[in-house]
Amino acid sequence: MTATQAPPVARQGIGDRVAAVLPVLREHARRVDADATFPTAPLDALRHSGLMGLLVPTAHGGLGGGLDDLVRVAAELSGECLSTGMIWAMHCQQVAALAVHAGPELRADLLPRLAAGQVYVASVTSEKVKGGHLLSAHAPLRREGDRVHLERDAPIVTGGSNADGFLITMKDSDTAQPADVSLVYADRAQLTVRHAEGFSWDPMGMRGTHSGPLQLSGVVPESAIVGGAGGFREVALRTFVPVGHIAWASCWLGAARGALRAVLELVRSPAGRKQFDLDSDLLRARLARVRLDLDTTAALIAQVVRDTGLAPDPEAPDVQLRLNGLKVHAAERSFAVVDALVEVVGLRHGYLRDAPLPLERMFRDLRSASLNYANDRLLGANGALVLVDRGVGLAL
Ligand SMILES: Cc1cc2nc3c(=O)[nH]c(=O)nc-3n(C[C@H](O)[C@H](O)[C@H](O)COP(=O)(O)OP(=O)(O)OC[C@H]3O[C@@H](n4cnc5c(N)ncnc54)[C@H](O)[C@@H]3O)c2cc1C
């Protein structure tokens, strides 16, 4: 086989699949940001590549990938387009929850469709009454025989207009406590999906995620409850939160790495060497700090991947501290990296919207990272855990 002949999709390795989709993300990144539209062509490329089924076990037709694969793919995709990277990564977070916790009926029906790229799954956890708080829900499920009715406001749903399915947190019943949360899967065809009146999506960054508000209502079988009635806490602790934090951190790190790659290409080019003094102590110190931020974030991701694979007790304070800390650290440092790179290359290359380098877009995109599950919320939880972990259990 020559270098120009790609192997058939079914026989490609994960790296080949990623290489095939990156040019599509590159081509569309600027336009989906400018127009705040969903990246339809990049998602189609991802569906065709098999990567939508990265975490689906091979027995169900998926690629059977692990968290290491998730990290690498999320980072590569996000280096080209953070909106598309996050859309894909959040889909994988939903797939992981389904692959591990769904009952046999739902697994048999859904996993082959996920593996084939037919179903893109959006996430519904935020709710108007409670904001981002993950482990509570207010809208109740209502049961009728073996059917469950749901009616849910969803103030911010990434890719909600384009999703083929939804994983939704609901209070388990009218009389249950808000902490009694069930996770429910619904195909789009099982729901009535309505946009809020006068809906528009015009945020500062992450514009391609098209994360508008939805109203969802419909009826699903009891077997659509993932992890059992009231079982979301266990799903969240074992799978949903670890995979989510690892996936988001990898996306943000990948975007920041993409920014450094672009800057290095510029400053080392013949034209760049005329404009930038590569012997400058200030420039070198700035680049050294940027690289340190990327390396420490990558190291923390690797440790949390290890924790997730090994931890017999996902509630152990040191495991929780690193997991929450990863989300906070990656959000802060990836944004700081792009901020520092804007200083390195200056106004013409770093601040103008039509500059060839994507720093201005990445800066706006990464500003969302601390808000996408509020850092303040996680720091509050970690502060309490620091007081409990008197032995200060570091990963040494
Ligand atoms: C690009 C993007 C995509 C998203 N996609 C989705 C999606 O697909 N599905 C979905 O369900 N949600 C999604 N979200 C929502 C996200 O997960 C958060 O739930 C949401 O951004 C939180 O909104 P909030 O800041 O209003 O609420 P909160 O997290 O409730 O925070 C409100 C304010 O209170 C502060 N605060 C909250 N708790 C504490 C605390 N304990 N201590 C101190 N201060 C605190 C926060 O710092 C913040 O200032 C997305 C968000 C973004 C930015």
Tab-separated table of C-alpha atoms and ligand atoms in Angstrom:
chain	number	residue	atom	x	y	z
A	1	MET	CA	0.000	0.000	0.000
A	2	THR	CA	1.415	3.437	-0.906
A	3	ALA	CA	1.396	6.411	1.449
A	4	THR	CA	-1.454	8.003	-0.519
A	5	GLN	CA	-3.699	4.922	-0.235
A	6	ALA	CA	-5.405	5.028	3.164
A	7	PRO	CA	-6.506	1.610	4.512
A	8	PRO	CA	-10.276	0.970	4.517
A	9	VAL	CA	-11.922	2.628	7.545
A	10	ALA	CA	-12.717	-0.705	9.225
A	11	ARG	CA	-9.005	-1.641	9.370
A	12	GLN	CA	-7.586	1.747	10.339
A	13	GLY	CA	-5.820	2.336	13.640
A	14	ILE	CA	-6.920	5.161	15.915
A	15	GLY	CA	-4.064	7.412	14.730
A	16	ASP	CA	-5.081	6.986	11.056
A	17	ARG	CA	-8.686	7.792	11.905
A	18	VAL	CA	-7.641	10.973	13.707
A	19	ALA	CA	-5.332	11.971	10.837
A	20	ALA	CA	-8.256	11.583	8.425
A	21	VAL	CA	-10.569	13.948	10.321
A	22	LEU	CA	-8.110	16.689	11.372
A	23	PRO	CA	-8.103	18.462	7.969
A	24	VAL	CA	-11.910	18.681	8.110
A	25	LEU	CA	-11.781	20.307	11.561
A	26	ARG	CA	-9.038	22.678	10.376
A	27	GLU	CA	-11.072	23.708	7.342
A	28	HIS	CA	-14.223	24.509	9.334
A	29	ALA	CA	-12.869	25.878	12.658
A	30	ARG	CA	-12.837	29.537	11.698
A	31	ARG	CA	-16.296	29.488	10.094
A	32	VAL	CA	-18.135	27.673	12.927
A	33	ASP	CA	-16.673	30.243	15.325
A	34	ALA	CA	-17.548	33.242	13.146
A	35	ASP	CA	-21.113	32.062	12.467
A	36	ALA	CA	-21.697	30.334	15.860
A	37	THR	CA	-22.964	27.282	13.971
A	38	PHE	CA	-22.662	23.618	14.811
A	39	PRO	CA	-19.733	21.901	13.021
A	40	THR	CA	-21.865	19.574	10.879
A	41	ALA	CA	-19.160	18.534	8.394
A	42	PRO	CA	-16.564	17.786	11.132
A	43	LEU	CA	-19.176	15.733	13.031
A	44	ASP	CA	-20.003	13.819	9.838
A	45	ALA	CA	-16.284	13.099	9.396
A	46	LEU	CA	-16.107	11.860	13.009
A	47	ARG	CA	-19.170	9.648	12.488
A	48	HIS	CA	-17.567	8.148	9.354
A	49	SER	CA	-14.182	7.690	11.072
A	50	GLY	CA	-15.498	5.300	13.731
A	51	LEU	CA	-14.212	7.634	16.482
A	52	MET	CA	-17.746	8.260	17.792
A	53	GLY	CA	-17.507	4.642	18.986
A	54	LEU	CA	-13.996	4.950	20.469
A	55	LEU	CA	-15.132	3.811	23.930
A	56	VAL	CA	-17.674	1.228	22.727
A	57	PRO	CA	-16.378	-2.309	23.432
A	58	THR	CA	-15.268	-4.256	20.347
A	59	ALA	CA	-17.900	-6.913	21.137
A	60	HIS	CA	-20.512	-4.285	20.208
A	61	GLY	CA	-18.650	-3.137	17.089
A	62	GLY	CA	-16.738	-0.231	18.678
A	63	LEU	CA	-13.019	0.518	18.753
A	64	GLY	CA	-12.669	-0.674	22.370
A	65	GLY	CA	-10.441	2.296	23.229
A	66	GLY	CA	-9.390	3.243	26.761
A	67	LEU	CA	-8.873	6.487	28.643
A	68	ASP	CA	-5.356	6.904	27.189
A	69	ASP	CA	-6.882	6.887	23.705
A	70	LEU	CA	-9.571	9.338	24.808
A	71	VAL	CA	-6.889	11.734	26.086
A	72	ARG	CA	-4.812	11.628	22.910
A	73	VAL	CA	-7.733	11.945	20.481
A	74	ALA	CA	-9.428	14.740	22.464
A	75	ALA	CA	-6.162	16.711	22.541
A	76	GLU	CA	-5.501	16.289	18.809
A	77	LEU	CA	-9.034	17.259	17.765
A	78	SER	CA	-9.074	20.265	20.089
A	79	GLY	CA	-5.751	21.522	18.728
A	80	GLU	CA	-7.672	22.215	15.509
A	81	CYS	CA	-11.118	23.179	16.833
A	82	LEU	CA	-11.940	23.233	20.539
A	83	SER	CA	-15.701	23.349	19.890
A	84	THR	CA	-15.581	20.127	17.853
A	85	GLY	CA	-13.166	18.563	20.332
A	86	MET	CA	-15.530	19.258	23.243
A	87	ILE	CA	-18.573	18.044	21.297
A	88	TRP	CA	-16.775	14.758	20.632
A	89	ALA	CA	-15.317	14.485	24.164
A	90	MET	CA	-18.680	15.076	25.855
A	91	HIS	CA	-20.250	12.488	23.563
A	92	CYS	CA	-17.538	10.031	24.679
A	93	GLN	CA	-18.327	10.841	28.323
A	94	GLN	CA	-21.959	9.822	27.670
A	95	VAL	CA	-20.824	6.694	25.799
A	96	ALA	CA	-18.593	5.672	28.714
A	97	ALA	CA	-21.524	5.971	31.140
A	98	LEU	CA	-23.729	3.910	28.808
A	99	ALA	CA	-21.084	1.248	28.097
A	100	VAL	CA	-20.389	0.680	31.802
A	101	HIS	CA	-23.762	1.247	33.478
A	102	ALA	CA	-26.618	0.649	30.996
A	103	GLY	CA	-28.674	-2.531	31.427
A	104	PRO	CA	-28.468	-5.384	28.876
A	105	GLU	CA	-31.525	-4.285	26.861
A	106	LEU	CA	-30.294	-0.720	26.331
A	107	ARG	CA	-26.709	-1.858	25.699
A	108	ALA	CA	-27.810	-4.332	23.016
A	109	ASP	CA	-29.920	-1.706	21.264
A	110	LEU	CA	-27.695	1.340	21.604
A	111	LEU	CA	-24.018	0.324	21.664
A	112	PRO	CA	-23.919	-0.981	18.044
A	113	ARG	CA	-25.588	2.243	16.871
A	114	LEU	CA	-23.038	4.308	18.812
A	115	ALA	CA	-20.215	2.235	17.333
A	116	ALA	CA	-21.535	2.847	13.814
A	117	GLY	CA	-21.573	6.614	14.387
A	118	GLN	CA	-25.361	6.746	13.955
A	119	VAL	CA	-26.033	8.247	17.383
A	120	TYR	CA	-24.458	11.437	18.701
A	121	VAL	CA	-25.414	11.777	22.391
A	122	ALA	CA	-25.799	15.154	24.149
A	123	SER	CA	-25.640	15.685	27.916
A	124	VAL	CA	-28.384	17.226	30.051
A	125	THR	CA	-27.305	17.774	33.664
A	126	SER	CA	-27.711	21.557	34.251
A	127	GLU	CA	-31.156	22.723	35.292
A	128	LYS	CA	-32.582	26.212	35.901
A	129	VAL	CA	-33.392	25.675	39.589
A	130	LYS	CA	-30.002	24.268	40.619
A	131	GLY	CA	-27.524	25.657	38.050
A	132	GLY	CA	-24.579	23.354	37.512
A	133	HIS	CA	-24.844	21.203	40.662
A	134	LEU	CA	-24.335	17.703	39.260
A	135	LEU	CA	-25.597	15.372	41.979
A	136	SER	CA	-29.082	16.828	42.338
A	137	ALA	CA	-32.126	17.165	40.068
A	138	HIS	CA	-35.532	18.777	40.432
A	139	ALA	CA	-37.655	17.686	37.446
A	140	PRO	CA	-39.224	14.330	38.476
A	141	LEU	CA	-39.745	11.116	36.528
A	142	ARG	CA	-43.386	9.928	36.509
A	143	ARG	CA	-44.019	6.186	36.158
A	144	GLU	CA	-46.889	4.449	34.374
A	145	GLY	CA	-46.431	0.674	34.388
A	146	ASP	CA	-43.006	0.012	32.905
A	147	ARG	CA	-42.928	3.408	31.139
A	148	VAL	CA	-41.413	6.582	32.543
A	149	HIS	CA	-42.480	10.092	31.561
A	150	LEU	CA	-40.022	12.959	31.623
A	151	GLU	CA	-40.384	16.677	31.212
A	152	ARG	CA	-37.176	18.665	31.563
A	153	ASP	CA	-35.898	22.191	31.058
A	154	ALA	CA	-32.315	22.111	29.811
A	155	PRO	CA	-30.768	25.604	29.928
A	156	ILE	CA	-27.535	24.737	28.118
A	157	VAL	CA	-27.083	21.641	25.928
A	158	THR	CA	-23.998	21.329	23.764
A	159	GLY	CA	-25.053	20.196	20.302
A	160	GLY	CA	-28.656	19.822	21.468
A	161	SER	CA	-30.127	20.795	18.087
A	162	ASN	CA	-28.068	18.135	16.305
A	163	ALA	CA	-28.016	15.301	18.851
A	164	ASP	CA	-29.594	11.937	18.036
A	165	GLY	CA	-29.934	11.016	21.709
A	166	PHE	CA	-29.787	12.550	25.180
A	167	LEU	CA	-28.540	11.386	28.593
A	168	ILE	CA	-30.615	13.311	31.130
A	169	THR	CA	-30.468	13.595	34.924
A	170	MET	CA	-33.916	13.525	36.593
A	171	LYS	CA	-35.199	13.340	40.162
A	172	ASP	CA	-36.291	9.702	40.496
A	173	SER	CA	-39.935	10.487	41.369
A	174	ASP	CA	-42.243	13.265	42.555
A	175	THR	CA	-41.706	12.287	46.189
A	176	ALA	CA	-37.946	11.602	45.984
A	177	GLN	CA	-35.305	13.961	47.380
A	178	PRO	CA	-33.325	16.128	44.896
A	179	ALA	CA	-30.257	13.972	45.668
A	180	ASP	CA	-32.157	10.884	44.438
A	181	VAL	CA	-31.106	11.248	40.815
A	182	SER	CA	-31.747	8.851	37.922
A	183	LEU	CA	-29.867	9.021	34.627
A	184	VAL	CA	-32.179	8.450	31.662
A	185	TYR	CA	-31.303	7.788	28.019
A	186	ALA	CA	-33.735	8.920	25.317
A	187	ASP	CA	-33.452	8.709	21.545
A	188	ARG	CA	-34.410	11.989	19.919
A	189	ALA	CA	-37.349	10.161	18.283
A	190	GLN	CA	-38.738	9.356	21.768
A	191	LEU	CA	-38.816	13.034	22.724
A	192	THR	CA	-40.454	16.264	21.759
A	193	VAL	CA	-37.525	18.684	21.586
A	194	ARG	CA	-38.438	22.373	21.680
A	195	HIS	CA	-36.220	25.447	21.538
A	196	ALA	CA	-37.030	28.247	23.947
A	197	GLU	CA	-38.936	31.129	22.352
A	198	GLY	CA	-36.566	33.662	20.721
A	199	PHE	CA	-33.623	31.277	21.147
A	200	SER	CA	-30.263	32.581	20.016
A	201	TRP	CA	-26.711	31.336	20.673
A	202	ASP	CA	-24.189	34.158	20.604
A	203	PRO	CA	-21.540	33.542	23.314
A	204	MET	CA	-17.985	34.879	23.684
A	205	GLY	CA	-16.356	31.546	22.796
A	206	MET	CA	-17.069	27.852	22.214
A	207	ARG	CA	-19.422	29.219	19.585
A	208	GLY	CA	-19.367	26.033	17.511
A	209	THR	CA	-20.771	23.973	20.404
A	210	HIS	CA	-24.157	25.563	19.763
A	211	SER	CA	-25.107	24.997	23.414
A	212	GLY	CA	-28.580	26.526	23.491
A	213	PRO	CA	-31.539	25.905	25.829
A	214	LEU	CA	-34.053	23.115	25.157
A	215	GLN	CA	-37.331	21.816	26.563
A	216	LEU	CA	-37.480	18.012	26.456
A	217	SER	CA	-40.530	15.822	27.031
A	218	GLY	CA	-41.316	12.196	26.253
A	219	VAL	CA	-41.836	8.630	27.410
A	220	VAL	CA	-39.168	5.908	27.602
A	221	PRO	CA	-39.125	2.341	28.957
A	222	GLU	CA	-37.850	1.712	32.512
A	223	SER	CA	-34.835	-0.015	30.872
A	224	ALA	CA	-33.686	3.414	29.656
A	225	ILE	CA	-32.651	4.270	33.237
A	226	VAL	CA	-28.858	3.917	33.309
A	227	GLY	CA	-27.352	2.549	36.519
A	228	GLY	CA	-30.759	1.737	38.063
A	229	ALA	CA	-33.399	3.978	39.654
A	230	GLY	CA	-31.712	6.666	41.753
A	231	GLY	CA	-28.313	5.278	40.705
A	232	PHE	CA	-26.760	8.387	39.154
A	233	ARG	CA	-24.482	9.113	42.129
A	234	GLU	CA	-22.676	5.801	41.582
A	235	VAL	CA	-22.510	6.361	37.782
A	236	ALA	CA	-21.132	9.853	38.402
A	237	LEU	CA	-18.473	8.789	40.903
A	238	ARG	CA	-17.303	5.717	38.993
A	239	THR	CA	-17.516	6.946	35.398
A	240	PHE	CA	-19.270	10.190	34.490
A	241	VAL	CA	-17.123	12.618	36.500
A	242	PRO	CA	-13.704	10.951	35.998
A	243	VAL	CA	-14.215	10.524	32.254
A	244	GLY	CA	-15.683	14.028	32.006
A	245	HIS	CA	-12.829	15.756	33.824
A	246	ILE	CA	-10.200	13.746	31.936
A	247	ALA	CA	-11.900	14.477	28.598
A	248	TRP	CA	-12.399	18.232	29.218
A	249	ALA	CA	-8.853	18.667	30.551
A	250	SER	CA	-7.477	16.868	27.483
A	251	CYS	CA	-9.464	19.150	25.175
A	252	TRP	CA	-8.247	22.312	26.908
A	253	LEU	CA	-4.672	21.027	27.016
A	254	GLY	CA	-4.865	20.100	23.321
A	255	ALA	CA	-6.106	23.571	22.386
A	256	ALA	CA	-3.297	25.210	24.401
A	257	ARG	CA	-0.744	22.858	22.815
A	258	GLY	CA	-2.156	23.746	19.390
A	259	ALA	CA	-1.601	27.407	20.228
A	260	LEU	CA	2.041	26.760	21.214
A	261	ARG	CA	2.632	24.724	18.035
A	262	ALA	CA	1.299	27.597	15.925
A	263	VAL	CA	3.452	30.140	17.769
A	264	LEU	CA	6.602	28.014	17.434
A	265	GLU	CA	5.973	27.646	13.723
A	266	LEU	CA	5.672	31.417	13.410
A	267	VAL	CA	8.661	32.477	15.495
A	268	ARG	CA	10.954	29.851	13.930
A	269	SER	CA	9.940	30.643	10.333
A	270	PRO	CA	12.348	32.793	8.263
A	271	ALA	CA	9.940	35.752	8.538
A	272	GLY	CA	9.420	35.132	12.258
A	273	ARG	CA	13.166	35.083	12.946
A	274	LYS	CA	13.362	38.595	11.537
A	275	GLN	CA	10.566	39.802	13.827
A	276	PHE	CA	11.232	37.878	17.057
A	277	ASP	CA	14.504	37.745	18.984
A	278	LEU	CA	14.804	34.063	19.860
A	279	ASP	CA	17.781	34.866	22.134
A	280	SER	CA	15.670	37.190	24.277
A	281	ASP	CA	15.603	36.102	27.939
A	282	LEU	CA	12.042	37.401	28.302
A	283	LEU	CA	10.778	35.423	25.309
A	284	ARG	CA	12.557	32.267	26.469
A	285	ALA	CA	11.245	32.594	30.036
A	286	ARG	CA	7.697	33.053	28.733
A	287	LEU	CA	7.985	30.013	26.480
A	288	ALA	CA	9.493	27.966	29.309
A	289	ARG	CA	6.530	28.784	31.597
A	290	VAL	CA	4.062	27.940	28.833
A	291	ARG	CA	5.734	24.569	28.286
A	292	LEU	CA	5.789	23.909	32.049
A	293	ASP	CA	2.033	24.551	32.229
A	294	LEU	CA	1.437	22.069	29.420
A	295	ASP	CA	3.707	19.432	30.968
A	296	THR	CA	2.216	19.719	34.464
A	297	THR	CA	-1.319	19.493	33.089
A	298	ALA	CA	-0.372	16.462	30.979
A	299	ALA	CA	1.227	14.817	34.035
A	300	LEU	CA	-1.876	15.425	36.142
A	301	ILE	CA	-4.091	13.966	33.410
A	302	ALA	CA	-1.874	10.854	33.312
A	303	GLN	CA	-2.120	10.490	37.102
A	304	VAL	CA	-5.910	10.856	37.121
A	305	VAL	CA	-6.146	8.254	34.340
A	306	ARG	CA	-4.093	5.929	36.582
A	307	ASP	CA	-6.275	6.742	39.618
A	308	THR	CA	-9.420	6.024	37.613
A	309	GLY	CA	-8.100	2.664	36.454
A	310	LEU	CA	-6.894	1.592	39.898
A	311	ALA	CA	-9.006	3.291	42.543
A	312	PRO	CA	-11.025	0.707	44.455
A	313	ASP	CA	-12.686	3.636	46.265
A	314	PRO	CA	-13.503	6.561	43.957
A	315	GLU	CA	-14.503	8.591	47.023
A	316	ALA	CA	-11.041	8.381	48.621
A	317	PRO	CA	-10.106	12.013	49.445
A	318	ASP	CA	-6.773	12.021	47.589
A	319	VAL	CA	-8.424	10.561	44.461
A	320	GLN	CA	-11.244	13.134	44.590
A	321	LEU	CA	-8.781	15.970	45.240
A	322	ARG	CA	-6.760	15.137	42.127
A	323	LEU	CA	-9.865	14.570	40.004
A	324	ASN	CA	-11.435	17.931	40.905
A	325	GLY	CA	-8.009	19.602	40.896
A	326	LEU	CA	-7.395	18.366	37.354
A	327	LYS	CA	-10.480	20.172	36.059
A	328	VAL	CA	-9.543	23.400	37.866
A	329	HIS	CA	-5.842	23.253	36.955
A	330	ALA	CA	-6.407	22.416	33.278
A	331	ALA	CA	-9.014	25.171	32.945
A	332	GLU	CA	-6.779	27.797	34.555
A	333	ARG	CA	-3.443	26.860	33.015
A	334	SER	CA	-4.626	26.234	29.447
A	335	PHE	CA	-6.211	29.693	29.438
A	336	ALA	CA	-3.031	31.158	30.981
A	337	VAL	CA	-0.958	29.501	28.238
A	338	VAL	CA	-2.886	31.187	25.447
A	339	ASP	CA	-2.855	34.499	27.350
A	340	ALA	CA	0.944	34.258	27.659
A	341	LEU	CA	1.299	33.368	23.966
A	342	VAL	CA	-0.664	36.492	23.026
A	343	GLU	CA	2.040	38.462	24.904
A	344	VAL	CA	4.772	36.530	23.093
A	345	VAL	CA	3.538	37.263	19.564
A	346	GLY	CA	1.872	40.628	20.213
A	347	LEU	CA	-1.111	42.431	18.784
A	348	ARG	CA	-0.766	41.639	15.081
A	349	HIS	CA	-0.511	37.863	15.466
A	350	GLY	CA	-2.264	37.392	18.804
A	351	TYR	CA	-5.110	39.855	19.076
A	352	LEU	CA	-6.505	40.574	15.627
A	353	ARG	CA	-9.493	38.421	14.749
A	354	ASP	CA	-8.301	37.867	11.188
A	355	ALA	CA	-4.706	36.983	12.123
A	356	PRO	CA	-3.592	33.663	10.562
A	357	LEU	CA	-2.824	32.311	14.068
A	358	PRO	CA	-5.974	31.148	15.942
A	359	LEU	CA	-4.916	32.675	19.303
A	360	GLU	CA	-7.785	35.151	19.518
A	361	ARG	CA	-10.363	32.364	19.023
A	362	MET	CA	-8.602	30.020	21.438
A	363	PHE	CA	-8.418	32.768	24.056
A	364	ARG	CA	-12.200	33.285	23.874
A	365	ASP	CA	-12.859	29.537	23.771
A	366	LEU	CA	-10.667	28.762	26.774
A	367	ARG	CA	-12.264	31.526	28.826
A	368	SER	CA	-15.233	29.153	29.178
A	369	ALA	CA	-13.171	26.423	30.832
A	370	SER	CA	-13.452	27.724	34.403
A	371	LEU	CA	-17.235	28.166	33.962
A	372	ASN	CA	-17.945	24.792	32.361
A	373	TYR	CA	-18.755	23.269	35.723
A	374	ALA	CA	-17.712	26.206	37.902
A	375	ASN	CA	-14.151	26.045	39.261
A	376	ASP	CA	-15.464	27.783	42.419
A	377	ARG	CA	-17.779	24.832	43.063
A	378	LEU	CA	-14.909	22.320	42.772
A	379	LEU	CA	-12.519	24.431	44.848
A	380	GLY	CA	-15.142	24.578	47.598
A	381	ALA	CA	-15.417	20.775	47.572
A	382	ASN	CA	-11.635	20.353	47.495
A	383	GLY	CA	-11.119	22.789	50.359
A	384	ALA	CA	-13.301	20.553	52.539
A	385	LEU	CA	-11.404	17.439	51.384
A	386	VAL	CA	-8.009	18.993	52.154
A	387	LEU	CA	-9.139	19.347	55.786
A	388	VAL	CA	-10.146	15.663	55.875
A	389	ASP	CA	-6.982	14.279	54.218
A	390	ARG	CA	-4.732	14.949	57.197
A	391	GLY	CA	-2.030	12.599	55.901
A	392	VAL	CA	-1.846	14.708	52.701
A	393	GLY	CA	-1.896	11.665	50.396
A	394	LEU	CA	0.067	12.754	47.348
A	395	ALA	CA	0.613	10.533	44.298
A	396	LEU	CA	4.298	9.876	45.141
B	1	LIG	C1	-19.412	25.838	26.570
B	1	LIG	C2	-20.314	25.210	27.593
B	1	LIG	C3	-21.008	24.072	27.283
B	1	LIG	C4	-21.880	23.478	28.210
B	1	LIG	N1	-22.569	22.358	27.843
B	1	LIG	C5	-23.441	21.810	28.707
B	1	LIG	C6	-24.191	20.645	28.346
B	1	LIG	O1	-24.044	20.113	27.248
B	1	LIG	N2	-25.073	20.142	29.237
B	1	LIG	C7	-25.252	20.694	30.468
B	1	LIG	O2	-26.070	20.192	31.227
B	1	LIG	N3	-24.554	21.793	30.855
B	1	LIG	C8	-23.662	22.364	30.000
B	1	LIG	N4	-22.934	23.457	30.375
B	1	LIG	C9	-23.209	24.027	31.692
B	1	LIG	C10	-22.054	23.788	32.685
B	1	LIG	O3	-21.783	22.445	32.848
B	1	LIG	C11	-22.362	24.410	34.012
B	1	LIG	O4	-23.345	23.726	34.654
B	1	LIG	C12	-22.826	25.789	33.884
B	1	LIG	O5	-21.927	26.506	33.071
B	1	LIG	C13	-22.910	26.399	35.242
B	1	LIG	O6	-23.674	27.514	35.113
B	1	LIG	P1	-23.689	28.625	36.223
B	1	LIG	O7	-22.340	29.274	36.272
B	1	LIG	O8	-24.871	29.467	35.981
B	1	LIG	O9	-24.045	27.860	37.527
B	1	LIG	P2	-23.283	27.375	38.784
B	1	LIG	O10	-22.260	26.346	38.517
B	1	LIG	O11	-24.415	26.961	39.622
B	1	LIG	O12	-22.547	28.664	39.338
B	1	LIG	C14	-23.139	29.964	39.534
B	1	LIG	C15	-22.169	30.872	40.251
B	1	LIG	O13	-22.038	30.439	41.604
B	1	LIG	C16	-20.702	30.148	41.887
B	1	LIG	N5	-20.704	28.923	42.697
B	1	LIG	C17	-21.431	27.803	42.480
B	1	LIG	N6	-21.200	26.924	43.441
B	1	LIG	C18	-20.343	27.474	44.295
B	1	LIG	C19	-19.731	27.034	45.493
B	1	LIG	N7	-19.999	25.832	46.027
B	1	LIG	N8	-18.866	27.877	46.109
B	1	LIG	C20	-18.615	29.087	45.610
B	1	LIG	N9	-19.169	29.561	44.481
B	1	LIG	C21	-20.020	28.757	43.831
B	1	LIG	C22	-20.018	29.939	40.550
B	1	LIG	O14	-18.645	30.261	40.594
B	1	LIG	C23	-20.774	30.884	39.663
B	1	LIG	O15	-20.217	32.160	39.769
B	1	LIG	C24	-22.046	24.045	29.488
B	1	LIG	C25	-21.325	25.201	29.820
B	1	LIG	C26	-20.461	25.781	28.893
B	1	LIG	C27	-19.691	27.003	29.281
